[in-house]
Coordinates of C-alpha atoms and ligand atoms in Angstrom, one line a residue:
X29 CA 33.8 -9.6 1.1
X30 CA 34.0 -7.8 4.6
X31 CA 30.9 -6.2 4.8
X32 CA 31.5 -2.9 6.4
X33 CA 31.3 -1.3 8.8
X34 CA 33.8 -2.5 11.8
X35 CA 35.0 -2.3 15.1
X36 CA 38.6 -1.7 16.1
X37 CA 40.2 -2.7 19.4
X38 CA 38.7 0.3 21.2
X39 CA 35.1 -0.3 20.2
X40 CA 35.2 2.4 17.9
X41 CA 33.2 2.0 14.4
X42 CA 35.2 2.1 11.3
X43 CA 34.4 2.2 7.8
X44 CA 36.9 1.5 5.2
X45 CA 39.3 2.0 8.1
X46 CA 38.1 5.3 9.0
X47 CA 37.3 6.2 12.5
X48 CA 33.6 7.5 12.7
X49 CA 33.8 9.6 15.3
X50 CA 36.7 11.4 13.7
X51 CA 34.3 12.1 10.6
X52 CA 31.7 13.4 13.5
X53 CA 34.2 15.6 14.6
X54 CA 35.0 16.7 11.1
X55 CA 31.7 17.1 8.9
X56 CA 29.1 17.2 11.8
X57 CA 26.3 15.4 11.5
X58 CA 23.7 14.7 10.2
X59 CA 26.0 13.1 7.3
X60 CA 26.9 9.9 5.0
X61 CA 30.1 8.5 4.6
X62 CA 30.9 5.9 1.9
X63 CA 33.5 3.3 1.0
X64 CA 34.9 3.7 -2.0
X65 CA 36.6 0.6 -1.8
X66 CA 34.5 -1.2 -0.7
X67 CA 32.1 -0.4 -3.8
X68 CA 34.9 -0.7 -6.5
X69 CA 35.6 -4.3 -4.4
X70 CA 31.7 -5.2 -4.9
X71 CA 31.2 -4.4 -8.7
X72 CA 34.3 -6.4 -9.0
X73 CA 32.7 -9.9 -7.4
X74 CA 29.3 -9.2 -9.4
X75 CA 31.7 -8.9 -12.7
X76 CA 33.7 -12.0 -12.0
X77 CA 30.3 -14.2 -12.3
X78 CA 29.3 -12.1 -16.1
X79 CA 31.1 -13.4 -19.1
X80 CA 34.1 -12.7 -19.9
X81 CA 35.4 -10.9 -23.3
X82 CA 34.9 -7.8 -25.0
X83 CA 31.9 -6.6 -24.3
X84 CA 30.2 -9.9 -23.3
X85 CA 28.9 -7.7 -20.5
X86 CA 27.7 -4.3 -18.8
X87 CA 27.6 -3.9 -15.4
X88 CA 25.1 -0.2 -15.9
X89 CA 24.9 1.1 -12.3
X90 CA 21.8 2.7 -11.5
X91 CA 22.7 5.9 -10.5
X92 CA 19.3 6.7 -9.0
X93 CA 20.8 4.9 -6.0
X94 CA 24.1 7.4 -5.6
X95 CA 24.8 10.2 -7.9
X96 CA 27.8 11.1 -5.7
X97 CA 30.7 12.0 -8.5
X98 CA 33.8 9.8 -6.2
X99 CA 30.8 7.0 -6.7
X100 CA 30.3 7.0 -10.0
X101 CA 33.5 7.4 -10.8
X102 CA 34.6 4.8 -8.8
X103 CA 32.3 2.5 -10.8
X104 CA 33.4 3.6 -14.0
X105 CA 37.1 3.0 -13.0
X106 CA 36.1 -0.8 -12.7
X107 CA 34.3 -1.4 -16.4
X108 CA 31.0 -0.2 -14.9
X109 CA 28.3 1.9 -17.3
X110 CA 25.3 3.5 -16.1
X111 CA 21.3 3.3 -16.1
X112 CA 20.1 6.6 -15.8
X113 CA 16.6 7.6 -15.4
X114 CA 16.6 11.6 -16.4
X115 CA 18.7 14.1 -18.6
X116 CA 20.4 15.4 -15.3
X117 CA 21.5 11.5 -13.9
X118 CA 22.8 11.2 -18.1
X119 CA 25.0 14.1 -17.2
X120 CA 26.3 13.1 -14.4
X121 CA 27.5 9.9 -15.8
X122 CA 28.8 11.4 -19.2
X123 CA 31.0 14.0 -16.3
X124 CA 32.2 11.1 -14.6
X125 CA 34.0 9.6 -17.3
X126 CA 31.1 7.1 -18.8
X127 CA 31.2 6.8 -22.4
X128 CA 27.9 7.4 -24.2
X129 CA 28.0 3.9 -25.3
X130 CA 27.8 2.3 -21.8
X131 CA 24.7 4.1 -20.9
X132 CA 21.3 2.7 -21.0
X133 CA 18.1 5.2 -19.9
X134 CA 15.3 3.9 -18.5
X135 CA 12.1 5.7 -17.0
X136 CA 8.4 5.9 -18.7
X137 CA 8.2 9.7 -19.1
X138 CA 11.3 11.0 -20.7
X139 CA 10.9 14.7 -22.1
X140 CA 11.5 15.9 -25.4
X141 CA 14.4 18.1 -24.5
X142 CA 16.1 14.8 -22.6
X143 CA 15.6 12.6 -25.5
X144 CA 17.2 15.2 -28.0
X145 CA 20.1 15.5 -25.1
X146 CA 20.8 11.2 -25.3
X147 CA 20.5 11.2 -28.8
X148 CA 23.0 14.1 -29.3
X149 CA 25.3 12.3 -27.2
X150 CA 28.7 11.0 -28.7
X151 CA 28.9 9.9 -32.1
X152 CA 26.1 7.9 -32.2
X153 CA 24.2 8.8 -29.0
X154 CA 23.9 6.6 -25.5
X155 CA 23.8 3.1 -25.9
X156 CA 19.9 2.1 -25.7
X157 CA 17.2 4.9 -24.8
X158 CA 15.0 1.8 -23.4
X159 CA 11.4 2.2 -24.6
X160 CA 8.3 1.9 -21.8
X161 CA 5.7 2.2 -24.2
X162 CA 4.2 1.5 -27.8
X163 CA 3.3 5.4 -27.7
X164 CA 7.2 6.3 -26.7
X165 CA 8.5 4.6 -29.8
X166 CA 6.8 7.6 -32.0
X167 CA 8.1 10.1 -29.5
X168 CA 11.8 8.9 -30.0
X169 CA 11.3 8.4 -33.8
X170 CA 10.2 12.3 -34.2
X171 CA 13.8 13.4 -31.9
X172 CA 15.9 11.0 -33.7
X173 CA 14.3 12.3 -37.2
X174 CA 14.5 16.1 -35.9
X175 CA 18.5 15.8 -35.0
X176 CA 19.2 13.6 -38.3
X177 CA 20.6 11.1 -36.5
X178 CA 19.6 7.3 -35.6
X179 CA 18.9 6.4 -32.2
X180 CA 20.1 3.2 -31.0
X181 CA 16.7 1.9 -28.3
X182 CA 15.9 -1.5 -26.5
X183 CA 12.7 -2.5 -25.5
X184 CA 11.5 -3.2 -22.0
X185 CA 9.8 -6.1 -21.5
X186 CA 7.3 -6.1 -19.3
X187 CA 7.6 -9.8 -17.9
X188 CA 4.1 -9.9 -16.0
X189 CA 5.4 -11.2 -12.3
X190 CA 3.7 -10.5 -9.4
X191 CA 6.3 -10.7 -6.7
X192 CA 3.4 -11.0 -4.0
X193 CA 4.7 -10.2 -0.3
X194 CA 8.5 -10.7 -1.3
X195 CA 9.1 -7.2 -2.0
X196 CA 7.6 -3.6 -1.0
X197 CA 4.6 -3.1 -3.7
X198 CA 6.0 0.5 -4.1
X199 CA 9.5 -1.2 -5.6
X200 CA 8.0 -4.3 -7.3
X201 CA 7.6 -3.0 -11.1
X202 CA 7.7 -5.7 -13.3
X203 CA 3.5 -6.6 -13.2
X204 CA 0.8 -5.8 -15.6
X205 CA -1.0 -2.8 -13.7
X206 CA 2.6 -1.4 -13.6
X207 CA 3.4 1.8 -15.5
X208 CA 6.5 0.5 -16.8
X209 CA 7.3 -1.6 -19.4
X210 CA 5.9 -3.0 -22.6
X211 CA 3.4 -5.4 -21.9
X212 CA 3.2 -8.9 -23.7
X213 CA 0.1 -8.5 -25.6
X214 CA 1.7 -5.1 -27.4
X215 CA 5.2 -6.7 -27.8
X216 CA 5.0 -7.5 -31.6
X217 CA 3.5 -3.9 -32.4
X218 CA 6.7 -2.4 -30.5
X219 CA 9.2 -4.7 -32.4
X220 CA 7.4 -4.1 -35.7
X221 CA 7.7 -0.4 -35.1
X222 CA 10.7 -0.4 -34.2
X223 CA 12.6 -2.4 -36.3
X224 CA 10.3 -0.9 -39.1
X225 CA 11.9 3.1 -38.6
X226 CA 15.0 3.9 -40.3
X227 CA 15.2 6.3 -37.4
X228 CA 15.8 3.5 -34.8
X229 CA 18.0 0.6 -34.2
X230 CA 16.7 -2.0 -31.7
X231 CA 19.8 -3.0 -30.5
X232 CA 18.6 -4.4 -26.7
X233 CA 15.4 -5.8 -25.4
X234 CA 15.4 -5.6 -21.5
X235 CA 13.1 -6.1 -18.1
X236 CA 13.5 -5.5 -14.5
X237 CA 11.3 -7.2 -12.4
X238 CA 11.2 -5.3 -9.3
X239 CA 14.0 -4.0 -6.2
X240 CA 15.1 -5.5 -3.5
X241 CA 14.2 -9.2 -4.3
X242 CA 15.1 -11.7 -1.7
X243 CA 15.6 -14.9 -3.8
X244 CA 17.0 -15.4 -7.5
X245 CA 14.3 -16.9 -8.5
X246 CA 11.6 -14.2 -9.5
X247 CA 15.0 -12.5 -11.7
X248 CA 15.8 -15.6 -13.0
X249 CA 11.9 -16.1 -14.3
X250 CA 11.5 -12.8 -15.6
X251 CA 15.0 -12.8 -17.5
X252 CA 14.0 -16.8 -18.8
X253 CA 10.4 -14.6 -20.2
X254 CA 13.3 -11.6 -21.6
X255 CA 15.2 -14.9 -23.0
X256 CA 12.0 -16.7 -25.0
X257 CA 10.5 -13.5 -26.0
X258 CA 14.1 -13.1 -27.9
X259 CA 14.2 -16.3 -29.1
X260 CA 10.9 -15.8 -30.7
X261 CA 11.8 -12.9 -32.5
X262 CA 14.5 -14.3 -33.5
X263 CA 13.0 -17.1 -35.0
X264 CA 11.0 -15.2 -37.0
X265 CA 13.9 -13.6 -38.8
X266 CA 13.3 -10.2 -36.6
X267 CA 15.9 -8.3 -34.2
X268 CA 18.5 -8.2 -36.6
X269 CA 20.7 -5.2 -34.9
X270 CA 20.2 -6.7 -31.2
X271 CA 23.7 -6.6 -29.6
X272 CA 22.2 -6.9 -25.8
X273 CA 20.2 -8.2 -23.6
X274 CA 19.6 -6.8 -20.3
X275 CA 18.3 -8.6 -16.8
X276 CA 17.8 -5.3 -15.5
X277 CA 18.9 -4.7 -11.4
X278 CA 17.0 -5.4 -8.2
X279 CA 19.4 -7.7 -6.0
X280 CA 19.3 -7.6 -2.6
X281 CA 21.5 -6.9 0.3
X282 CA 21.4 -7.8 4.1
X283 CA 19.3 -5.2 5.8
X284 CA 20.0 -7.3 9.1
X285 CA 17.3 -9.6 8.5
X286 CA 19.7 -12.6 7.2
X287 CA 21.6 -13.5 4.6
X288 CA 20.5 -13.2 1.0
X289 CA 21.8 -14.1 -2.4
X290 CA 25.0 -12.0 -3.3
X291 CA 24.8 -10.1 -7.2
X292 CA 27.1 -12.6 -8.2
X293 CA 24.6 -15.5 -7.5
X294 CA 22.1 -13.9 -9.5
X295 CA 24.2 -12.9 -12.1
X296 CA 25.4 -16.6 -12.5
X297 CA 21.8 -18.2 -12.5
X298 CA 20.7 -15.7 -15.6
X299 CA 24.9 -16.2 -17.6
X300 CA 23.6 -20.2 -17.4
X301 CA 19.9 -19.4 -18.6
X302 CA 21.1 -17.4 -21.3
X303 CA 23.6 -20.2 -22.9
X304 CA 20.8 -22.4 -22.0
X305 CA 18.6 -20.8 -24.9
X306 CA 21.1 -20.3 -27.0
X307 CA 21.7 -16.2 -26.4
X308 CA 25.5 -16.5 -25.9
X309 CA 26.4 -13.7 -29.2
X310 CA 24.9 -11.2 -27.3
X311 CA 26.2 -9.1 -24.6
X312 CA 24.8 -9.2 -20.9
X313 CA 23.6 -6.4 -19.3
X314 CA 22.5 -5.6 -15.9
X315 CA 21.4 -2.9 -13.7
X316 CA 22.2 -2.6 -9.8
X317 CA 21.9 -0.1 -7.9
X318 CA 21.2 -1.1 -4.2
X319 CA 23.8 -4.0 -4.1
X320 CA 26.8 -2.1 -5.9
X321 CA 26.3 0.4 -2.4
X322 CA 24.1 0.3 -0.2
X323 CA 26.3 -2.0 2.5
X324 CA 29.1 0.7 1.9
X325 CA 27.4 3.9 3.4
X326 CA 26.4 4.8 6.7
X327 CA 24.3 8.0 8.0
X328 CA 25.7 9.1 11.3
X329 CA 23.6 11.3 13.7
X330 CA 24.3 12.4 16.9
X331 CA 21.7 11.6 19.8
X332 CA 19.8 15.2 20.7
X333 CA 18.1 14.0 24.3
X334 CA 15.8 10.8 25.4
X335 CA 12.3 11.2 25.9
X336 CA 11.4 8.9 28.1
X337 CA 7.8 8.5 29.3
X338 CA 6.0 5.6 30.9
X339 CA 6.6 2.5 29.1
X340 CA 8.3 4.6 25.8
X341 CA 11.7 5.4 25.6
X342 CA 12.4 7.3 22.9
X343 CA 15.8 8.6 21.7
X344 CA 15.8 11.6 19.8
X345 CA 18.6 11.8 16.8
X346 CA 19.2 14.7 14.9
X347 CA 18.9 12.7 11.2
X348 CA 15.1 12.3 9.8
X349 CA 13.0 11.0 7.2
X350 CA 14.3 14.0 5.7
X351 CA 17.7 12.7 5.2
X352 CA 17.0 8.8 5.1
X353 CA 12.9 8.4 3.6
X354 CA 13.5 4.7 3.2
X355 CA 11.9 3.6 6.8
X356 CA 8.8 6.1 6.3
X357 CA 7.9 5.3 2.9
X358 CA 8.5 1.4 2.7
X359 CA 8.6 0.6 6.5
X360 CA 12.0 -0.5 5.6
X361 CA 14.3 -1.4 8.7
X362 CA 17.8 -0.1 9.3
X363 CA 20.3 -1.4 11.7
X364 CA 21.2 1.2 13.8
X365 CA 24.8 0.9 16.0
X366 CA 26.2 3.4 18.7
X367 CA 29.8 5.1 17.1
X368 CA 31.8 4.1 20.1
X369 CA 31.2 0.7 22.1
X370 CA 33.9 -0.3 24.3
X371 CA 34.5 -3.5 25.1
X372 CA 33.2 -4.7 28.6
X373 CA 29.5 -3.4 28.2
X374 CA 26.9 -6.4 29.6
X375 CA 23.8 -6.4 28.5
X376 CA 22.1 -5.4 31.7
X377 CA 23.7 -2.2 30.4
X378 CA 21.6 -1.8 27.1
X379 CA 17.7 -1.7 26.6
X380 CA 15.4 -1.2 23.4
X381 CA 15.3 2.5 22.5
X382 CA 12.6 4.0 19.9
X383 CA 15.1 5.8 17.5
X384 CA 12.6 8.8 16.0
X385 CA 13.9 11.9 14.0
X386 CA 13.4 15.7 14.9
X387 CA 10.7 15.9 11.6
X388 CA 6.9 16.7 12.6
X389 CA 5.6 13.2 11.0
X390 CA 4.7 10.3 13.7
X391 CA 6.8 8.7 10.1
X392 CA 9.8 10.4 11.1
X393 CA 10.5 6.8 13.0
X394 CA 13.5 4.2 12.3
X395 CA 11.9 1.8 14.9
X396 CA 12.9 0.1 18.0
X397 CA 16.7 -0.5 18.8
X398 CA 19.0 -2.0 21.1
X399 CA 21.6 0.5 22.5
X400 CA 23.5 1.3 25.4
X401 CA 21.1 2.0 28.6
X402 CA 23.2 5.6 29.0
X403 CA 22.5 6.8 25.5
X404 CA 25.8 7.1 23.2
X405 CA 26.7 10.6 22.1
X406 CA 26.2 9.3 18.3
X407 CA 25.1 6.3 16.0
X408 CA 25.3 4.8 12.7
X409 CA 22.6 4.2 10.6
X410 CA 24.1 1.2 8.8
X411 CA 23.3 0.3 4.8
X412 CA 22.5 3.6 4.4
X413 CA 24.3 4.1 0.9
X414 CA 21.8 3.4 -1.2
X415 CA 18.5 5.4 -1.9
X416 CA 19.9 7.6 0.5
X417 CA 21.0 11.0 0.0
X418 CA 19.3 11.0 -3.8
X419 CA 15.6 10.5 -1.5
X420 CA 16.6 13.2 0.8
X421 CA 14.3 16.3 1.0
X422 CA 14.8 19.6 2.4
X423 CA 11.6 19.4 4.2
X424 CA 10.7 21.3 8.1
X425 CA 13.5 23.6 7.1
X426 CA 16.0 20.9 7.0
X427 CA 19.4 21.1 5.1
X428 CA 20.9 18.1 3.1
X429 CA 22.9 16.1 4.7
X430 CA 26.9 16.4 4.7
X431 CA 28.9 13.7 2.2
X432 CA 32.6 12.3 3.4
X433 CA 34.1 9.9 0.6
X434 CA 36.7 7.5 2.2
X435 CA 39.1 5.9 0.2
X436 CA 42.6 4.1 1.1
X437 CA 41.5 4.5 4.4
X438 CA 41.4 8.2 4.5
X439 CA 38.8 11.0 4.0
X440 CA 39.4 11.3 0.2
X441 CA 36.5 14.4 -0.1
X442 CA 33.2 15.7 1.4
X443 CA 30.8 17.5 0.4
X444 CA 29.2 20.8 2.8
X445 CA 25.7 21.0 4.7
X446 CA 24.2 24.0 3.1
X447 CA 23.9 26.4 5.9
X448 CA 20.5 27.0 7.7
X449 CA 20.9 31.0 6.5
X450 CA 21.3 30.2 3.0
X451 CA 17.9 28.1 3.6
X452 CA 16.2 30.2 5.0
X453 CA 17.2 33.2 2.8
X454 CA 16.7 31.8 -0.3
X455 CA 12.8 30.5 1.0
X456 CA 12.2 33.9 2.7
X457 CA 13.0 35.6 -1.2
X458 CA 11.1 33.0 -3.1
X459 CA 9.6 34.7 -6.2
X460 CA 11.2 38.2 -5.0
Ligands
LLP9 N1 16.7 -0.7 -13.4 C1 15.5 -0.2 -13.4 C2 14.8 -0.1 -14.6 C3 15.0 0.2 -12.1 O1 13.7 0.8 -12.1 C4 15.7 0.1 -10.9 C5 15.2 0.6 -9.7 C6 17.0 -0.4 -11.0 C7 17.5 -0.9 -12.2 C8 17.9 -0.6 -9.8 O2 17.3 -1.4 -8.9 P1 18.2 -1.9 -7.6 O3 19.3 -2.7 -8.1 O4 18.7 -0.7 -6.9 O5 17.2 -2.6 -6.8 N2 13.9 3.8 -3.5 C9 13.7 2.3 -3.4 C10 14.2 1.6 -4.6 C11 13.5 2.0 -5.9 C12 14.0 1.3 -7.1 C13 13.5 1.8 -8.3 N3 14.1 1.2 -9.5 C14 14.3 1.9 -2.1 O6 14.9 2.7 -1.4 O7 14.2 0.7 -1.7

C-alpha cells in the first residue's frame, strides 16, 4: 500500500492523484483533503487478515476519527460497521448506509435520550450498546424496559495494562484509574446482571487498550485477558447469547518516526490467539479509527510571512491548533512538506523553520521543520486525516476548516469554510 501523499514529475504534491495546489486554488486554505481510495484500499488489507465467512468479522470504524459522510460511506461500501461514541456519531452512521446491526457504541456517559435513540434503532436496535460500568447496566435496563424492547449490550472489559511511555497518557485507556471500562474485580457482578435481565442480551464482551500503540504486543495482551475472561464464563455455563468478541482499535500509523506494525499485523496476532483458546464460533470485532485514515488526509495551509529574529526562524501558516489540536494537546509530531518542490533544490537551499499557527497560545506550535530556505507559498500537513477536523474548534474567531473528498483521482466533493460574517454575526447575536 502506497502511502500517500506523492510527488509527480514537476515536484508537485499529489494525493490520490490530485494536484494540491489545484485544491489551494480551489477551496482556499486552511483545508483537508482526503483519499477516498486510499481509505476503502486500507480497510481492505486490515479485512484480508480477519476471518473469513459470514459474519466471522466486523471491521466497526471509529467514527470519532472522521465523521465526513464520502468517509463513512466509503467504509461502509467495503463491509465496514461503525463504533460510535454519541447519539449524533450513531446518526451519522445509520445516514450513511450502516445497518443498525453493524454498530457497536462505546463511551462511559451515554444519556438517557441517546440510549432510548440505539435501542429504537432497526428492528432490534444497534448491535451492542457496550457497557462502561456496573451502574450503566441499570441505566440501560430502565430504557430497554421503558421502549418494550430488549437491548442487545456487550461488556467492556477493562484489561488493567499500563502502557507506560508507549503511548500519550491522554489516549492510553485500558488501566485501572481509567474511567472506562469494567474493571476485573466487578466483572462477575456485570455478567450476573446482565445476563440475569430479560431486558438485555449480552451478546459481546469487548476492551480497548489504549490509541496509537506502537507494538502488537500490549493489544495482543489485553485481547489474550478479553479471550480468558470468556473462557471463564464460558466454563461456568454463562454467556449463552455471546455472538462477538471485540479487540477494540488503537493501531498505529507512521507519524514519520518509522515504521510500525500495519492493522493487518495486529489483526492477525489476536485471529491466532482467538483459535488458540478455542473462541473460533464467535465473530471478530474491531475498532480503528486512526489507521483506516489518518495516512489518507492532509491539512494544507498557505505560509502568511517568516518571522525571523535572532537565532528563531519562525514561519507563520495560516492553519492552527484550532484546526489540527493534535500537536498542542499530545505534543504529537506532524510531517510537514512544502506543496510544490521542484526537482534540482540542494540542501544548502533549505533550513529548519519553526512552523507556528496565527492562534494566541505559545501551543499554537507544530514544531521545527525542514523547508525551502525561500519559504514555499504553501505546505502540507501530512497524516492529518485522523482526529482532525472532528478536534477542530472555532476558537480566536477562527472558522472550520474547508473539506475536498478526492476519489478516482478527481475532486469528488467539498465541503465550504463558514464565512467570517456568519461568525461573527451569529457571536455578536448570542442570546439576542
Ligand atoms: N474504540 C474505543 C473504545 C476508543 O476509545 C477508541 C479511541 C477507538 C476505538 C479508536 O482508536 P484508534 O484506532 O483511532 O486509535 N484524539 C486522539 C485519539 C483518541 C482516541 C480515543 N479513543 C489522537 O488524536 O491521537
Amino acid at each position: 500500500m502506497p502511502m500517500s501523499p506523492t510527488r509527480d514529475l514537476t515536484g508537485s504534491l499529489l494525493l490520490g492523484g490530485v494536484r494540491l495546489s489545484d485544491v489551494v486554488l480551489a477551496a482556499g486554505t486552511p483545508t483537508y483533503v482526503y483519499d477516498l481510495d486510499g481509505i476503502a484500499g486500507q480497510a481492505r488489507s486490515l479485512r484480508s487478515a480477519l476471518p473469513a465467512g459470514p459474519n466471522a468479522h466486523l471491521i466497526a470504524y471509529s467514527i470519532k476519527a472522521n465523521a465526513a459522510g464520502p468517509i463513512v460511506r466509503a467504509l461502509a461500501g467495503e463491509g465496514c460497521g461503525a463504533d460510535v461514541v454519541s447519539g449524533a456519531e450513531l446518526r451519522v452512521a445509520l445516514a450513511c448506509g450502516i445497518t443498525p446491526d453493524r454498530i457497536v457504541y462505546s463511551g462511559v456517559a451515554k444519556q438517557d435520550d441517546e440510549l432510548d435513540f440505539a435501542v429504537a434503532c432497526g428492528d432490534r436496535g444497534i448491535g451492542a450498546v457496550q457497557i462502561e460500568s456496573i451502574e450503566e447496566i441499570a441505566r440501560v435496563e430502565a430504557r430497554a424496559r421503558a421502549a418494550g424492547r430488549r437491548a442487545r449490550i456487550g461488556i467492556r472489559v477493562n484489561p488493567n495494562i499500563d502502557l507506560g511511555d508507549a503511548t500519550h497518557a491522554h489516549i492510553s485507556t485500558g488501566h485501572d484509574d481509567a474511567k472506562f471500562g469494567v474493571r476485573k474485580i466487578d466483572l462477575d457482578r456485570a455478567v450476573q446482571l446482565a445476563d440475569g435481565s430479560p431486558w438485555l442480551e449480552l451478546t459481546g464482551m469487548t476492551t480497548h487498550v489504549g490509541s496509537k500503540l506502537p507494538t502488537v504486543e500490549p493489544y495482543l495482551e489485553a485481547a489474550r485477558i478479553l479471550f480468558r475472561t470468556v473462557r471463564r464464563f464460558r466454563e461456568a455455563g454463562e454467556l449463552r447469547a455471546l455472538t462477538f468478541v471485540n479487540t477494540g482499535g488503537g493501531f498505529s500509523v507512521d507519524y514519520g518516526g518509522g515504521p510500525v506494525p500495519r492493522p493487518a499485523d495486529f489483526a492477525r496476532a489476536v485471529v491466532a490467539e482467538q483459535r488458540a483458546q478455542g473462541l473460533g464460533d464467535l465473530a471478530l470485532y474491531v475498532e480503528p479509527g486512526r489507521a483506516l485514515v489518518a495516512p489518507f488526509g492532509v491539512l494544507l495551509a498557505r505560509v502568511i510571512q517568516p518571522k525571523v529574529t535572532g537565532s528563531a526562524r519562525f514561519l507563520m501558516i495560516d492553519a492552527g491548533m484550532n484546526d489540527l489540536i493534535r500537536p498542542a494537546l499530545y505534543q504529537a509530531r506532524h510531517r510537514i512538506v512544502p506543496l510544490e518542490d521542484p526537482p534540482g533544490r540542494d540542501g544548502a537551499a533549505e533550513s529548519v523553520w519553526h512552523v507556528v499557527g496565527p492562534v494566541c497560545e505559545s501551543s499554537d506550535d507544530f514544531g521545527k521543520h525542514t523547508l525551502p530556505r525561500d519559504p514555499p507559498a504553501s505546505v502540507a500537513i501530512l497524516d492529518a486525516g485522523a482526529y482532525g477536523f472532528t478536534m477542530a474548534s472555532k476558537y480566536n474567531g477562527r472558522q472550520l476548516p474547508a473539506e475536498v473528498f478526492v476519489r478516482g483521482g478527481v475532486m469528488a466533493g467539498r465541503t465550504e469554510r463558514e464565512s467570517a460574517e456568519t461568525w461573527a454575526r451569529k457571536r455578536a447575536m448570542a442570546g439576542r
